[in-house]
mmCIF file of C-alpha atoms in Angstrom:
data_model
loop_
_atom_site.group_PDB
_atom_site.id
_atom_site.type_symbol
_atom_site.label_atom_id
_atom_site.label_comp_id
_atom_site.label_asym_id
_atom_site.label_seq_id
_atom_site.Cartn_x
_atom_site.Cartn_y
_atom_site.Cartn_z
ATOM 1 C CA MET A 187 -31.359 13.169 -0.376
ATOM 2 C CA THR A 188 -30.121 16.486 -1.778
ATOM 3 C CA GLY A 189 -28.829 17.006 -5.299
ATOM 4 C CA ASP A 190 -25.308 17.634 -3.930
ATOM 5 C CA SER A 191 -25.432 14.268 -2.065
ATOM 6 C CA ASP A 192 -26.490 12.618 -5.290
ATOM 7 C CA HIS A 193 -23.617 14.222 -7.185
ATOM 8 C CA GLY A 194 -21.135 13.211 -4.535
ATOM 9 C CA ARG A 195 -22.391 9.625 -4.516
ATOM 10 C CA ASP A 196 -22.316 9.479 -8.352
ATOM 11 C CA ALA A 197 -18.804 10.966 -8.500
ATOM 12 C CA TRP A 198 -17.521 8.573 -5.873
ATOM 13 C CA ALA A 199 -19.129 5.589 -7.616
ATOM 14 C CA LEU A 200 -17.422 6.577 -10.920
ATOM 15 C CA MET A 201 -14.032 7.160 -9.235
ATOM 16 C CA TYR A 202 -14.270 3.767 -7.465
ATOM 17 C CA ARG A 203 -15.216 1.957 -10.684
ATOM 18 C CA TYR A 204 -12.401 3.637 -12.587
ATOM 19 C CA VAL A 205 -9.787 2.744 -9.974
ATOM 20 C CA GLU A 206 -11.067 -0.818 -9.681
ATOM 21 C CA ALA A 207 -11.091 -1.200 -13.512
ATOM 22 C CA GLU A 208 -7.495 0.001 -13.618
ATOM 23 C CA ASN A 209 -6.171 -1.934 -10.652
ATOM 24 C CA ARG A 210 -2.712 -3.448 -10.906
ATOM 25 C CA ARG A 211 -3.102 -6.464 -8.573
ATOM 26 C CA ALA A 212 -2.443 -9.044 -11.236
ATOM 27 C CA GLU A 213 0.427 -7.046 -12.806
ATOM 28 C CA LEU A 214 2.025 -6.564 -9.368
ATOM 29 C CA ALA A 215 1.670 -10.252 -8.656
ATOM 30 C CA ASP A 216 3.294 -11.171 -11.957
ATOM 31 C CA THR A 217 6.050 -8.595 -11.512
ATOM 32 C CA LEU A 218 6.845 -9.492 -7.930
ATOM 33 C CA GLY A 219 6.076 -13.189 -7.992
ATOM 34 C CA PHE A 220 3.572 -12.910 -5.161
ATOM 35 C CA ARG A 221 0.518 -10.905 -4.094
ATOM 36 C CA LEU A 222 0.763 -7.862 -1.841
ATOM 37 C CA GLY A 223 -2.552 -8.597 -0.067
ATOM 38 C CA GLY A 224 -3.127 -9.615 3.490
ATOM 39 C CA GLY A 225 -1.305 -6.527 4.752
ATOM 40 C CA ARG A 226 2.005 -7.470 3.138
ATOM 41 C CA GLY A 227 2.068 -4.452 0.867
ATOM 42 C CA LYS A 228 1.439 -1.993 3.706
ATOM 43 C CA VAL A 229 4.222 -3.541 5.811
ATOM 44 C CA LEU A 230 6.580 -3.718 2.879
ATOM 45 C CA PHE A 231 6.003 -0.069 1.874
ATOM 46 C CA GLY A 232 6.035 1.037 5.534
ATOM 47 C CA LEU A 233 9.544 -0.169 5.820
ATOM 48 C CA ARG A 234 10.859 1.839 2.883
ATOM 49 C CA GLU A 235 12.008 4.781 5.098
ATOM 50 C CA HIS A 236 13.454 2.916 8.040
ATOM 51 C CA PRO A 237 13.376 -0.375 9.919
ATOM 52 C CA MET A 238 10.664 -0.878 12.492
ATOM 53 C CA THR A 239 9.930 -3.174 15.389
ATOM 54 C CA LEU A 240 7.037 -5.646 15.159
ATOM 55 C CA ARG A 241 5.166 -3.481 17.664
ATOM 56 C CA GLU A 242 5.722 -0.336 15.498
ATOM 57 C CA LEU A 243 4.585 -2.190 12.381
ATOM 58 C CA ALA A 244 1.428 -3.424 14.220
ATOM 59 C CA GLU A 245 0.565 0.081 15.419
ATOM 60 C CA ALA A 246 1.312 1.666 12.027
ATOM 61 C CA ASN A 247 -0.967 -0.844 10.313
ATOM 62 C CA ASN A 248 -3.656 -0.972 12.991
ATOM 63 C CA VAL A 249 -3.343 -4.724 13.376
ATOM 64 C CA ASP A 250 -2.405 -6.875 16.343
ATOM 65 C CA ALA A 251 1.091 -8.219 17.027
ATOM 66 C CA PRO A 252 0.370 -11.908 16.115
ATOM 67 C CA TYR A 253 -1.011 -10.920 12.732
ATOM 68 C CA THR A 254 1.955 -8.653 12.131
ATOM 69 C CA THR A 255 4.197 -11.585 12.919
ATOM 70 C CA LEU A 256 2.391 -13.707 10.305
ATOM 71 C CA ILE A 257 2.852 -10.932 7.694
ATOM 72 C CA VAL A 258 6.573 -10.508 8.488
ATOM 73 C CA ASP A 259 7.037 -14.262 8.413
ATOM 74 C CA LYS A 260 5.572 -14.375 4.897
ATOM 75 C CA LEU A 261 7.723 -11.428 3.682
ATOM 76 C CA GLU A 262 10.756 -13.075 5.257
ATOM 77 C CA ARG A 263 10.039 -16.371 3.434
ATOM 78 C CA HIS A 264 10.029 -14.342 0.175
ATOM 79 C CA GLY A 265 13.459 -12.914 1.163
ATOM 80 C CA LEU A 266 12.118 -9.348 1.268
ATOM 81 C CA VAL A 267 12.656 -8.566 5.013
ATOM 82 C CA GLU A 268 14.849 -9.758 7.805
ATOM 83 C CA ARG A 269 14.738 -9.469 11.505
ATOM 84 C CA ARG A 270 17.833 -7.966 13.186
ATOM 85 C CA PRO A 271 18.642 -7.305 16.796
ATOM 86 C CA HIS A 272 17.551 -3.828 17.957
ATOM 87 C CA PRO A 273 20.678 -1.742 18.694
ATOM 88 C CA ASP A 274 19.282 -0.423 21.998
ATOM 89 C CA ASP A 275 17.457 -3.521 23.247
ATOM 90 C CA ARG A 276 18.616 -6.963 22.200
ATOM 91 C CA ARG A 277 15.308 -8.411 23.380
ATOM 92 C CA ARG A 278 13.549 -6.638 20.572
ATOM 93 C CA LYS A 279 13.983 -7.182 16.758
ATOM 94 C CA LEU A 280 14.006 -4.587 13.992
ATOM 95 C CA VAL A 281 12.375 -5.666 10.731
ATOM 96 C CA THR A 282 14.277 -4.264 7.795
ATOM 97 C CA LEU A 283 14.062 -4.518 4.012
ATOM 98 C CA THR A 284 16.595 -6.651 2.302
ATOM 99 C CA ASP A 285 18.065 -5.760 -1.048
ATOM 100 C CA ALA A 286 15.390 -7.873 -2.611
ATOM 101 C CA GLY A 287 12.770 -6.085 -0.542
ATOM 102 C CA ARG A 288 14.031 -2.660 -1.699
ATOM 103 C CA ALA A 289 13.970 -3.912 -5.285
ATOM 104 C CA ALA A 290 10.362 -5.153 -4.844
ATOM 105 C CA VAL A 291 9.288 -1.779 -3.464
ATOM 106 C CA ASP A 292 10.951 -0.036 -6.422
ATOM 107 C CA MET A 293 9.323 -2.374 -8.973
ATOM 108 C CA ALA A 294 5.917 -1.967 -7.309
ATOM 109 C CA ASP A 295 6.272 1.827 -7.288
ATOM 110 C CA ALA A 296 7.117 1.737 -11.027
ATOM 111 C CA VAL A 297 4.016 -0.348 -11.796
ATOM 112 C CA LEU A 298 1.724 1.779 -9.640
ATOM 113 C CA ALA A 299 3.140 5.174 -10.853
ATOM 114 C CA ARG A 300 2.447 4.452 -14.500
ATOM 115 C CA PRO A 301 -0.803 6.163 -15.473
ATOM 116 C CA PRO A 302 -3.468 4.021 -17.191
ATOM 117 C CA ALA A 303 -3.548 4.326 -20.990
ATOM 118 C CA SER A 304 -7.140 5.653 -20.742
ATOM 119 C CA MET A 305 -5.845 8.852 -19.211
ATOM 120 C CA THR A 306 -4.552 9.874 -22.668
ATOM 121 C CA ALA A 307 -8.154 10.612 -23.500
ATOM 122 C CA LEU A 308 -7.879 13.745 -21.344
ATOM 123 C CA SER A 309 -6.186 16.932 -22.471
ATOM 124 C CA GLY A 310 -3.423 18.570 -20.532
ATOM 125 C CA ASP A 311 -5.843 21.137 -19.137
ATOM 126 C CA GLU A 312 -8.305 18.391 -18.128
ATOM 127 C CA LEU A 313 -5.485 16.457 -16.364
ATOM 128 C CA ASP A 314 -4.446 19.680 -14.589
ATOM 129 C CA HIS A 315 -8.051 20.152 -13.373
ATOM 130 C CA LEU A 316 -8.394 16.598 -12.299
ATOM 131 C CA THR A 317 -5.120 16.872 -10.359
ATOM 132 C CA GLU A 318 -6.379 20.048 -8.718
ATOM 133 C CA LEU A 319 -9.683 18.416 -7.711
ATOM 134 C CA LEU A 320 -8.031 15.278 -6.400
ATOM 135 C CA SER A 321 -5.560 17.391 -4.449
ATOM 136 C CA ARG A 322 -8.403 19.280 -2.828
ATOM 137 C CA LEU A 323 -10.058 16.001 -1.793
ATOM 138 C CA LEU A 324 -6.820 14.754 -0.283
ATOM 139 C CA ALA A 325 -6.408 17.998 1.568
ATOM 140 C CA GLU A 326 -9.895 17.571 3.032
ATOM 141 C CA ASP A 327 -9.045 14.160 4.380
ATOM 142 C CA THR A 328 -8.470 15.308 7.909
ATOM 143 C CA ALA A 329 -8.859 11.851 9.323
ATOM 144 C CA GLY A 330 -5.765 10.718 7.455
ATOM 145 C CA ALA A 331 -7.573 7.758 5.897
ATOM 146 C CA ILE A 332 -6.009 8.428 2.510
ATOM 147 C CA THR A 333 -2.263 8.162 2.595
ATOM 148 C CA HIS A 334 0.511 7.382 0.177
ATOM 149 C CA GLN A 335 0.490 3.809 1.511
ATOM 150 C CA ALA A 336 -3.161 3.418 0.704
ATOM 151 C CA THR A 337 -2.499 4.564 -2.860
ATOM 152 C CA THR A 338 0.467 2.166 -3.300
ATOM 153 C CA ASP A 339 -1.015 -0.862 -1.658
ATOM 154 C CA HIS A 340 -3.901 -2.792 -3.176
ATOM 155 C CA PRO A 341 -4.873 -5.239 -0.439
ATOM 156 C CA THR A 342 -6.901 -8.292 -1.181
ATOM 157 C CA ALA A 343 -8.684 -10.534 1.212
ATOM 158 C CA ASP A 344 -6.107 -13.233 1.008
ATOM 159 C CA ASP A 345 -4.586 -14.843 4.099
ATOM 160 C CA PRO A 346 -1.007 -13.730 4.937
ATOM 161 C CA THR A 347 -0.118 -17.332 5.576
ATOM 162 C CA ASP A 348 -1.121 -18.480 2.077
ATOM 163 C CA ASP A 349 1.843 -19.489 -0.092
ATOM 164 C CA ASP A 350 1.551 -17.766 -3.382
#
């Protein structure tokens, strides 16, 4: 293994440890009153721009339709989304955020946008450099694996049918 590979592996391990140490899963669950795992966060955040059909949600989240239905059912039970008739095809339903769903997205965004207190250990110049480096890494992500959704959703291995 080359030195560059070792450096990349070491840097990645440190970034991963830092992000995991600073995760906000528990704070999000306390703030929202439920966990965002099991795909619920991705679906909830995916609806922030516009309503989507179940098929569109399934495709956007790379899951099958029955699993998407379970996720939407759970979000609906929490009062965060509702199904409405599609304006062009009454056989299909649009899933849309409710006022409570929009409020939950806003609260989650506020929790996730707050930098960890440990970042105060870095100077302004160091934070600028870190921002530049992370921006370069994101720009290199040609596969699109890192998206805003991935940074705002912290999935856990819980079952979307679990009542929490």
